[in-house]
XYZ file of C-alpha atoms in Angstrom:
641
model
C 264.894 110.595 126.687
C 261.962 110.210 129.070
C 259.554 113.096 129.438
C 260.690 113.406 133.063
C 264.193 114.105 131.793
C 263.182 116.642 129.152
C 263.695 120.395 129.640
C 260.805 122.685 130.541
C 260.460 126.434 130.159
C 258.909 128.454 132.978
C 258.674 131.985 131.635
C 262.214 133.359 131.322
C 263.997 130.257 132.671
C 264.433 126.697 131.486
C 264.551 123.672 133.765
C 267.055 120.979 132.770
C 264.475 118.305 133.664
C 261.031 118.097 135.262
C 262.080 117.594 138.908
C 261.809 120.483 141.378
C 263.039 120.345 144.973
C 260.207 121.635 147.133
C 260.681 124.477 149.640
C 260.924 122.088 152.574
C 261.469 123.613 156.013
C 264.073 121.765 158.129
C 265.358 124.074 160.882
C 268.585 124.598 158.947
C 268.756 128.334 159.726
C 270.082 129.993 162.852
C 267.743 131.910 165.135
C 268.167 135.037 163.019
C 266.815 133.242 159.967
C 270.239 133.040 158.294
C 271.203 129.770 156.532
C 273.805 127.631 158.286
C 276.663 125.765 156.622
C 274.581 122.599 156.843
C 271.830 124.332 154.855
C 274.324 125.181 152.135
C 275.639 121.613 152.038
C 272.193 120.071 151.792
C 271.035 122.302 148.939
C 274.338 121.684 147.186
C 273.763 117.947 147.473
C 270.304 118.203 145.922
C 271.538 120.393 143.077
C 274.530 118.135 142.442
C 272.086 115.221 142.477
C 270.549 116.464 139.248
C 267.438 118.345 140.352
C 266.496 121.154 137.977
C 265.149 123.799 140.366
C 266.103 123.855 144.043
C 264.092 125.985 146.429
C 265.092 127.251 149.799
C 262.297 126.915 152.323
C 259.432 129.402 152.522
C 260.990 132.675 153.727
C 258.972 135.142 155.777
C 258.508 138.576 154.253
C 257.700 140.504 157.437
C 258.734 139.796 161.006
C 255.193 139.294 162.321
C 254.727 136.488 159.794
C 257.481 134.286 161.177
C 256.081 130.857 162.100
C 259.157 129.032 163.449
C 262.231 130.208 165.375
C 264.637 128.922 162.725
C 262.654 129.850 159.640
C 264.474 131.439 156.700
C 264.240 135.241 156.669
C 263.825 137.570 153.699
C 262.351 140.531 155.553
C 265.442 142.771 155.648
C 268.368 143.597 153.393
C 270.719 141.987 155.917
C 269.395 138.597 154.792
C 270.665 138.946 151.217
C 274.188 137.686 151.893
C 272.941 134.451 153.425
C 270.486 133.885 150.593
C 273.297 134.492 148.090
C 275.295 131.632 149.642
C 272.387 129.303 148.880
C 271.947 130.631 145.352
C 275.649 130.382 144.551
C 276.000 126.797 145.714
C 272.936 125.733 143.723
C 274.131 127.517 140.588
C 277.584 125.964 140.860
C 275.934 122.557 140.535
C 274.028 123.588 137.421
C 270.557 124.014 138.942
C 268.238 126.980 139.203
C 267.604 128.547 142.601
C 264.121 129.373 143.825
C 262.734 131.427 146.695
C 259.277 130.890 148.118
C 257.779 133.866 149.945
C 255.324 133.561 152.818
C 253.665 135.304 155.720
C 252.240 133.074 158.439
C 249.217 135.201 159.247
C 247.214 133.532 162.011
C 249.695 130.618 162.057
C 252.404 132.869 163.498
C 252.720 133.205 167.275
C 253.891 136.083 169.438
C 256.193 133.712 171.330
C 258.098 133.130 168.086
C 257.887 136.415 166.202
C 257.602 138.844 169.104
C 254.493 140.370 167.548
C 250.772 139.748 167.738
C 249.854 137.807 164.613
C 247.714 139.452 161.966
C 245.169 137.923 159.632
C 242.272 138.794 157.342
C 239.886 138.122 160.236
C 240.392 137.376 163.959
C 240.064 133.599 163.587
C 242.285 131.648 165.988
C 244.257 128.663 164.667
C 243.167 126.337 167.453
C 244.928 123.386 165.832
C 248.265 124.913 166.919
C 246.945 126.645 170.070
C 247.403 129.885 168.208
C 247.103 133.446 169.432
C 244.123 135.652 168.639
C 245.218 137.486 165.472
C 244.546 141.138 164.915
C 242.418 141.930 161.882
C 244.471 143.623 159.191
C 243.600 147.198 158.311
C 243.626 148.218 154.623
C 246.833 150.249 154.942
C 248.579 147.302 156.589
C 247.370 145.024 153.807
C 248.954 147.409 151.318
C 252.171 147.293 153.335
C 252.152 143.506 153.202
C 251.869 143.511 149.413
C 254.869 145.830 149.348
C 256.757 143.507 151.728
C 256.246 140.574 149.360
C 257.672 142.752 146.588
C 260.624 143.805 148.749
C 261.395 140.174 149.626
C 261.228 139.253 145.945
C 263.675 142.042 145.134
C 266.059 140.810 147.843
C 265.768 137.309 146.426
C 266.682 138.608 142.973
C 269.640 140.514 144.413
C 270.774 137.261 146.054
C 270.684 135.447 142.711
C 267.304 133.714 142.698
C 265.960 132.633 139.314
C 262.414 131.810 140.416
C 259.947 133.311 142.901
C 257.031 131.268 144.243
C 254.224 132.867 146.243
C 253.070 130.542 149.016
C 249.285 130.597 148.827
C 248.815 127.041 150.098
C 248.495 125.193 153.405
C 246.646 127.904 155.299
C 249.276 130.668 155.404
C 248.323 134.327 154.969
C 247.604 134.345 151.233
C 245.519 131.190 151.651
C 243.729 132.780 154.615
C 242.462 135.522 152.324
C 241.277 132.901 149.827
C 239.261 130.766 152.259
C 235.810 131.606 153.649
C 236.836 129.843 156.870
C 239.410 132.533 157.622
C 238.320 135.516 155.545
C 235.126 136.859 157.051
C 235.616 140.472 156.065
C 232.830 142.722 154.862
C 235.040 145.334 153.187
C 236.540 145.003 149.707
C 239.124 142.505 150.960
C 236.257 140.144 151.599
C 236.785 139.390 147.922
C 239.131 136.370 148.246
C 240.962 137.196 145.026
C 241.849 140.835 145.764
C 244.878 140.587 148.057
C 246.442 137.805 146.011
C 245.997 139.885 142.850
C 247.696 142.849 144.523
C 250.621 140.698 145.686
C 251.051 139.173 142.238
C 251.122 142.632 140.662
C 253.591 144.000 143.217
C 255.974 141.065 142.881
C 255.804 141.029 139.078
C 256.669 144.721 138.990
C 259.539 144.238 141.458
C 261.290 141.403 139.588
C 260.366 141.614 135.899
C 263.240 139.373 134.829
C 262.436 136.422 137.111
C 260.019 133.549 136.732
C 257.131 134.133 139.148
C 254.623 131.482 140.102
C 252.400 130.351 142.906
C 251.907 127.381 145.178
C 248.297 126.562 145.990
C 246.265 123.966 147.823
C 243.957 122.350 145.307
C 241.532 121.907 148.196
C 241.692 122.542 151.925
C 240.661 119.019 152.898
C 237.804 120.147 155.149
C 234.038 119.964 154.654
C 233.696 123.738 155.055
C 236.884 124.562 153.168
C 237.684 125.345 149.571
C 237.305 122.578 147.023
C 239.018 122.389 143.637
C 236.262 124.213 141.779
C 236.143 127.127 144.211
C 239.931 127.416 144.292
C 240.157 127.517 140.506
C 237.557 130.257 140.303
C 239.385 132.461 142.817
C 242.771 131.946 141.160
C 241.334 132.826 137.756
C 240.014 136.133 139.098
C 243.292 136.834 140.919
C 245.292 136.837 137.685
C 247.141 133.550 138.226
C 246.824 132.805 134.513
C 249.426 135.506 133.895
C 252.039 133.777 136.064
C 254.804 131.477 134.859
C 253.682 128.360 136.728
C 251.205 126.959 139.258
C 252.495 124.412 141.787
C 249.708 122.285 143.274
C 249.619 120.779 146.748
C 246.617 120.399 149.085
C 245.441 120.774 152.659
C 245.757 123.195 155.545
C 246.951 122.869 159.130
C 243.548 121.547 160.191
C 243.891 118.816 157.553
C 247.621 118.260 157.613
C 247.384 114.772 156.160
C 246.974 116.447 152.762
C 250.073 118.634 153.166
C 252.492 115.778 153.883
C 250.464 112.696 152.962
C 251.176 109.564 155.023
C 252.234 106.267 153.531
C 248.643 105.047 153.524
C 247.773 107.559 150.805
C 248.395 106.537 147.190
C 251.550 107.722 145.497
C 251.021 110.868 143.460
C 247.880 111.535 145.490
C 247.345 115.092 144.188
C 248.022 114.420 140.495
C 244.395 114.059 139.434
C 243.484 117.337 141.129
C 246.535 119.074 139.655
C 245.368 118.216 136.142
C 242.348 120.459 136.698
C 244.679 123.442 137.167
C 246.007 123.156 133.630
C 242.880 125.105 132.647
C 244.523 128.205 134.136
C 247.131 128.212 131.359
C 250.626 128.223 132.928
C 252.709 125.053 133.355
C 251.544 123.013 136.351
C 253.601 121.243 138.980
C 252.374 118.813 141.593
C 253.569 117.537 144.960
C 252.339 114.776 147.257
C 253.771 111.278 147.774
C 256.012 111.365 144.715
C 258.577 108.982 146.141
C 259.671 106.952 143.122
C 260.593 107.525 139.522
C 257.732 105.510 138.081
C 255.138 107.694 139.795
C 256.866 110.872 138.643
C 257.148 109.618 135.076
C 253.506 108.535 134.945
C 252.311 111.949 136.129
C 254.288 113.699 133.389
C 253.413 111.137 130.706
C 249.696 111.303 131.498
C 249.798 115.076 131.214
C 248.536 115.647 134.740
C 251.412 118.027 135.406
C 254.419 119.491 133.638
C 256.820 119.027 136.553
C 256.911 117.225 139.888
C 257.764 118.942 143.162
C 259.575 116.554 145.494
C 260.279 117.174 149.183
C 260.630 114.191 151.511
C 262.111 111.867 148.880
C 264.946 114.357 148.261
C 265.385 114.740 152.014
C 265.884 110.963 152.150
C 268.231 110.912 149.157
C 269.551 114.162 147.637
C 270.605 112.160 144.558
C 267.018 111.034 143.962
C 266.709 112.882 140.657
C 269.884 111.554 139.077
C 269.074 108.035 140.212
C 265.497 107.955 138.930
C 266.540 109.466 135.608
C 269.232 106.774 135.291
C 266.900 103.946 136.285
C 268.548 103.407 139.665
C 266.841 102.972 143.024
C 267.224 105.885 145.430
C 267.248 105.395 149.172
C 263.476 105.398 149.662
C 261.399 107.824 151.672
C 259.008 105.771 153.810
C 256.493 108.613 154.280
C 256.631 108.320 158.066
C 256.432 112.104 158.628
C 259.211 112.031 161.203
C 260.714 115.026 159.398
C 257.514 117.041 159.531
C 256.913 116.510 163.219
C 260.595 116.995 164.086
C 260.224 120.657 163.137
C 258.686 121.177 166.576
C 261.982 120.336 168.282
C 263.793 123.360 166.884
C 266.768 121.140 166.004
C 267.976 120.399 162.461
C 265.496 117.945 161.043
C 266.722 114.413 160.518
C 265.264 111.556 158.525
C 264.209 108.021 159.385
C 266.404 106.630 156.615
C 269.097 109.281 155.995
C 271.562 109.794 158.858
C 273.274 112.780 157.246
C 270.060 114.827 157.117
C 270.342 116.064 160.720
C 273.963 117.151 160.380
C 277.258 116.371 158.719
C 278.825 112.999 159.486
C 282.527 112.581 160.326
C 284.775 111.976 157.340
C 287.133 109.035 157.403
C 289.165 107.492 154.611
C 288.316 103.913 153.574
C 290.415 101.354 155.420
C 292.320 98.397 154.020
C 293.795 95.396 155.744
C 291.846 96.025 158.945
C 290.131 93.330 161.045
C 286.564 92.436 160.231
C 283.381 93.833 161.716
C 280.593 91.665 163.108
C 277.232 93.397 163.406
C 274.798 91.578 165.667
C 271.240 92.551 164.869
C 269.512 93.339 161.580
C 267.239 96.230 162.502
C 267.730 99.708 161.021
C 270.750 100.508 163.222
C 272.419 97.201 162.405
C 271.726 97.553 158.695
C 273.176 101.059 158.630
C 276.191 100.003 160.692
C 276.928 97.156 158.289
C 276.464 99.374 155.238
C 278.823 102.069 156.552
C 281.403 99.538 157.748
C 281.521 97.949 154.307
C 281.752 101.368 152.660
C 284.851 102.072 154.766
C 286.488 98.898 153.511
C 285.914 96.583 156.476
C 285.135 92.928 155.875
C 281.657 92.913 157.334
C 279.302 90.223 158.552
C 275.793 90.695 159.933
C 274.046 88.114 162.105
C 270.298 88.364 162.749
C 268.363 85.987 165.009
C 265.158 86.213 162.980
C 264.724 84.785 159.506
C 264.157 88.243 158.053
C 265.917 91.583 158.218
C 264.414 94.784 159.535
C 263.994 94.222 163.258
C 261.099 96.094 164.824
C 260.796 98.300 161.735
C 260.355 95.218 159.585
C 257.648 93.911 161.880
C 255.926 97.301 161.888
C 255.858 97.157 158.083
C 253.063 94.603 158.428
C 250.762 97.170 160.014
C 248.091 99.074 158.158
C 249.669 102.434 159.006
C 253.137 101.664 157.625
C 252.894 100.200 154.103
C 256.064 101.974 152.906
C 258.401 100.663 155.609
C 259.300 97.504 153.727
C 260.949 99.535 150.959
C 263.826 100.735 153.124
C 264.507 97.171 154.251
C 264.543 96.042 150.620
C 266.956 98.890 149.833
C 269.319 97.907 152.652
C 269.184 94.285 151.522
C 270.307 95.324 148.058
C 273.002 97.641 149.402
C 274.485 94.939 151.634
C 274.457 92.421 148.817
C 276.249 94.856 146.499
C 278.819 95.600 149.220
C 279.360 91.845 149.728
C 278.314 91.934 153.369
C 277.793 88.374 154.620
C 274.273 88.205 156.052
C 273.418 85.286 158.323
C 269.736 84.973 159.213
C 268.312 82.751 161.919
C 271.551 83.133 163.857
C 271.461 83.704 167.610
C 274.785 84.524 169.234
C 275.362 84.454 172.980
C 278.113 86.476 174.653
C 280.307 83.382 174.618
C 279.558 82.804 170.943
C 280.524 86.370 170.101
C 283.755 86.048 172.036
C 284.712 83.158 169.771
C 284.071 84.972 166.485
C 287.075 86.020 164.376
C 286.101 89.686 163.984
C 287.878 92.158 166.230
C 285.151 94.792 166.106
C 281.738 93.816 167.460
C 278.762 96.100 166.832
C 275.724 95.306 168.955
C 272.500 96.373 167.280
C 270.252 94.065 169.247
C 267.962 96.659 170.787
C 267.300 96.562 174.505
C 265.880 93.434 176.128
C 262.136 93.664 176.565
C 260.164 91.780 179.184
C 256.408 91.311 179.308
C 254.944 92.257 182.696
C 253.370 89.480 184.730
C 249.628 89.928 185.075
C 247.663 88.059 187.755
C 245.036 85.721 186.344
C 246.472 85.480 182.858
C 246.392 82.015 181.309
C 249.614 80.750 179.723
C 250.334 82.394 176.384
C 247.523 84.914 176.586
C 249.759 87.902 177.421
C 252.418 88.501 174.788
C 254.813 91.219 173.746
C 253.750 93.273 170.759
C 256.823 92.468 168.680
C 256.696 88.775 169.551
C 253.081 88.638 168.382
C 253.847 90.506 165.153
C 256.655 88.071 164.386
C 254.422 85.026 164.707
C 250.737 85.854 164.318
C 248.113 87.503 162.132
C 244.730 88.928 163.074
C 242.699 85.803 163.786
C 240.615 86.631 166.876
C 237.434 88.654 167.191
C 238.724 90.662 170.148
C 242.062 91.893 171.484
C 243.395 93.907 174.391
C 246.376 96.178 173.710
C 248.229 97.450 176.758
C 250.371 100.462 175.935
C 249.106 103.472 173.988
C 252.502 104.634 172.742
C 252.943 104.837 168.979
C 253.547 101.088 168.706
C 250.514 100.110 170.741
C 248.357 102.676 168.970
C 249.480 101.476 165.541
C 248.759 97.863 166.505
C 245.323 98.733 167.896
C 244.545 100.590 164.670
C 245.704 97.633 162.609
C 243.560 95.178 164.573
C 240.504 97.413 164.395
C 240.986 98.032 160.679
C 240.984 94.258 160.219
C 237.569 94.126 161.932
C 238.457 93.085 165.481
C 237.096 94.627 168.651
C 239.899 96.324 170.554
C 240.374 97.601 174.087
C 243.386 99.912 174.215
C 244.770 100.666 177.697
C 247.424 103.341 178.129
C 248.984 105.204 181.030
C 249.268 108.472 179.120
C 246.288 110.806 178.705
C 246.584 110.802 174.914
C 247.139 108.272 172.176
C 250.612 107.935 170.674
C 252.000 110.596 172.989
C 255.491 109.928 171.611
C 254.496 110.868 168.052
C 254.019 114.333 166.595
C 250.578 115.377 165.399
C 251.114 114.999 161.654
C 252.222 111.369 161.819
C 249.135 110.167 163.669
C 246.235 112.042 162.095
C 244.659 109.073 160.340
C 245.027 106.333 162.990
C 243.724 108.629 165.728
C 240.704 109.555 163.643
C 239.955 105.890 163.022
C 240.421 104.776 166.618
C 238.373 107.573 168.149
C 235.597 107.124 165.590
C 235.349 103.317 165.615
C 232.554 101.920 167.827
C 234.457 98.610 168.069
C 237.343 100.365 169.871
C 237.315 101.090 173.598
C 239.955 103.588 174.765
C 241.027 103.405 178.415
C 243.611 106.153 178.864
C 245.339 107.338 182.009
C 245.242 103.773 183.309
C 247.357 100.620 183.719
C 246.364 97.005 183.405
C 246.562 95.147 186.734
C 244.940 91.738 186.210
C 243.369 89.563 183.540
C 240.344 87.249 183.706
C 238.917 85.133 180.893
C 236.239 87.698 180.022
C 237.420 90.806 181.902
C 240.446 92.976 182.580
C 241.220 95.002 185.708
C 242.640 98.503 185.375
C 243.801 101.172 187.792
C 243.378 104.802 186.778
C 245.912 107.513 187.513
C 243.710 108.877 190.291
C 243.786 105.529 192.079
C 240.282 104.286 191.246
C 239.947 100.787 189.804
C 237.611 99.284 187.254
C 236.696 95.914 185.792
C 236.112 96.053 182.039
C 234.574 93.353 179.820
C 237.315 92.283 177.428
C 238.545 88.968 176.102
C 241.078 87.711 173.616
C 244.873 87.988 173.525
C 246.561 90.724 175.555
C 249.304 92.348 173.488
C 251.761 94.468 175.438
C 253.709 97.562 174.426
C 255.093 98.414 177.871
C 258.274 97.173 179.518
C 258.383 95.269 182.772
C 261.803 96.287 184.003
C 264.816 98.484 183.405
C 266.780 97.324 180.403
C 270.325 96.029 180.813
C 273.046 97.396 178.552
C 274.351 94.418 176.528
C 277.842 95.828 175.928
C 279.230 95.068 179.388
C 278.513 91.349 179.097
C 280.378 91.040 175.802
C 283.343 93.044 177.020
C 283.604 90.860 180.117
C 284.099 87.687 178.077
C 285.947 89.264 175.146
C 288.163 92.038 176.566
C 290.448 91.928 173.539
C 287.666 92.988 171.171
C 286.348 96.457 170.418
C 282.679 96.316 171.385
C 280.234 99.127 170.664
C 276.469 99.374 170.738
C 274.380 101.314 168.241
C 270.798 102.473 168.143
C 268.430 101.263 170.816
C 271.092 98.994 172.310
C 273.048 102.153 173.125
C 270.031 104.049 174.384
C 269.927 105.992 171.112
C 266.738 104.634 169.657
C 263.021 105.063 169.922
C 262.909 106.434 166.390
C 264.572 104.928 163.343
C 266.003 108.368 162.569
C 267.888 108.459 165.872
C 269.036 104.844 165.705
C 270.267 105.069 162.121
C 272.133 108.328 162.720
C 273.784 106.944 165.841
C 274.874 103.860 163.909
C 276.354 105.964 161.118
C 278.154 108.288 163.515
C 279.581 105.341 165.454
C 280.911 103.559 162.380
C 282.432 106.714 160.884
C 284.208 107.382 164.175
C 285.485 103.812 164.354
C 286.806 104.126 160.821
C 288.541 107.324 161.879
C 290.424 105.476 164.613
C 288.185 106.074 167.626
C 287.797 103.044 169.895
C 285.402 102.746 172.818
């Protein structure tokens, strides 16, 4: 038995293995903070998938500490019934159920909670355009300690086995710990005092439960806490008397450490976590633990006693069972779509897992039905083919390029996206196991498709893209971004990128990282305007800090000369800018044409559907893949369009 599979005792409870499902927030509650049916299903899936301890998300302990409209509530007795549903479904699958308790402090907003936020000191969280928090008075601090205890008691009444105090990532407990946010001159200027009082109150409230803490090993900022300072505060706060310490890192101002991007090494916080073993209790660690080998190495090296997994279990709830059995889970690609999707207020999906955003239709596998031809091997096409085969259809996939993956596969070449290739490899293996016939280098016209034997045609070709015509451009100098990625590598000293959306920004970052000079022209006033803040922290920092990069925002490219480009700014003024080299374009020249109508015109007897970007349901892999899955489940259920 591997050490990852071995049991572990945390105070009064025993984990069946060393994998813990992190308290990941996903907008799965209603607006009263009560878990929905989808929440119950998703936790059940993780527990059934073999994970030892399954947390709900961080639940707010007092109403003025609510950070998001659909955050889990534990502030009143009326929440107990909903929490019990989560606990019961986790227990039925043989796992332990954990509650993490939190107050947002200065990260809460009046627009969400209905109250002015409170904090140790009136320090505004400018990174989220936060409100000015009121400074907590000593009697209110005492009330907050009691509220943590009350929430712990409710959690116990609901059936929780484990309580975790959220003292990481810049929430209220962490705000007391950090000199950036605790500027008090009274006794609560001692960063350890409030945490010690909360620990004591919670321990007294739930003496039969395992109680631990989640901490940021460091804040990730020059003026923030480092590992040494954090350890010293935790020692004085009485953390050594707890049942476990779960180590993460970062704060909202350094969010790349909270949900590390794919550029960061796997198990990025493990070395820091090892330092926390000096406190005494068992140590867990989070951060880019996306595969079984990384998890096993962390445990085997003694850097931690358990691993806390969030995004990888969001991508595949059976991750634990699969890694313990030596199988390959559906891989998390560390794109941070899930993290940034929290801002939408809708149930959070996943770039690789279509069921994450909501239940998919159920249809029985079919037999003796006509075949399915999927045209296009990007994420939507791969998912469509996988689901079709799972429903029993004879399935064939035709892709015009010599490789699978579509735009996602091309993006996998970029510096920012090193994990993308793993989902394409996973799909390749899944299709092979399902005996899907994959034909690469195959271009099919409408007439060709009409002559194919399959009755059901699934178009996953994306929307046609055209490169705008630019006056003065020599032949071949202006090229589409995807066309260039499919055929070229960084070989020139200078490039112009037109289009500062996430694709253009990622390409500009890639070129600059390779040493080229880059002029990036974009119509929007900000870089990667179509990406949430967490997913673009690192590329934006590189682009804005690189002297070889010229950013021309709020402008469009109008003409090209051998050594110059012409741009027109949003206010109407024009400029001529020195710039040479290839012009790579991430804007579209014209309205796209829906490809379905052309196929239906020449093959009226066939069922023709489009999925993903070809159906206007793309832009993000998460949206395209979910649309493909929904479409194929509905087809299998008898729906024809």
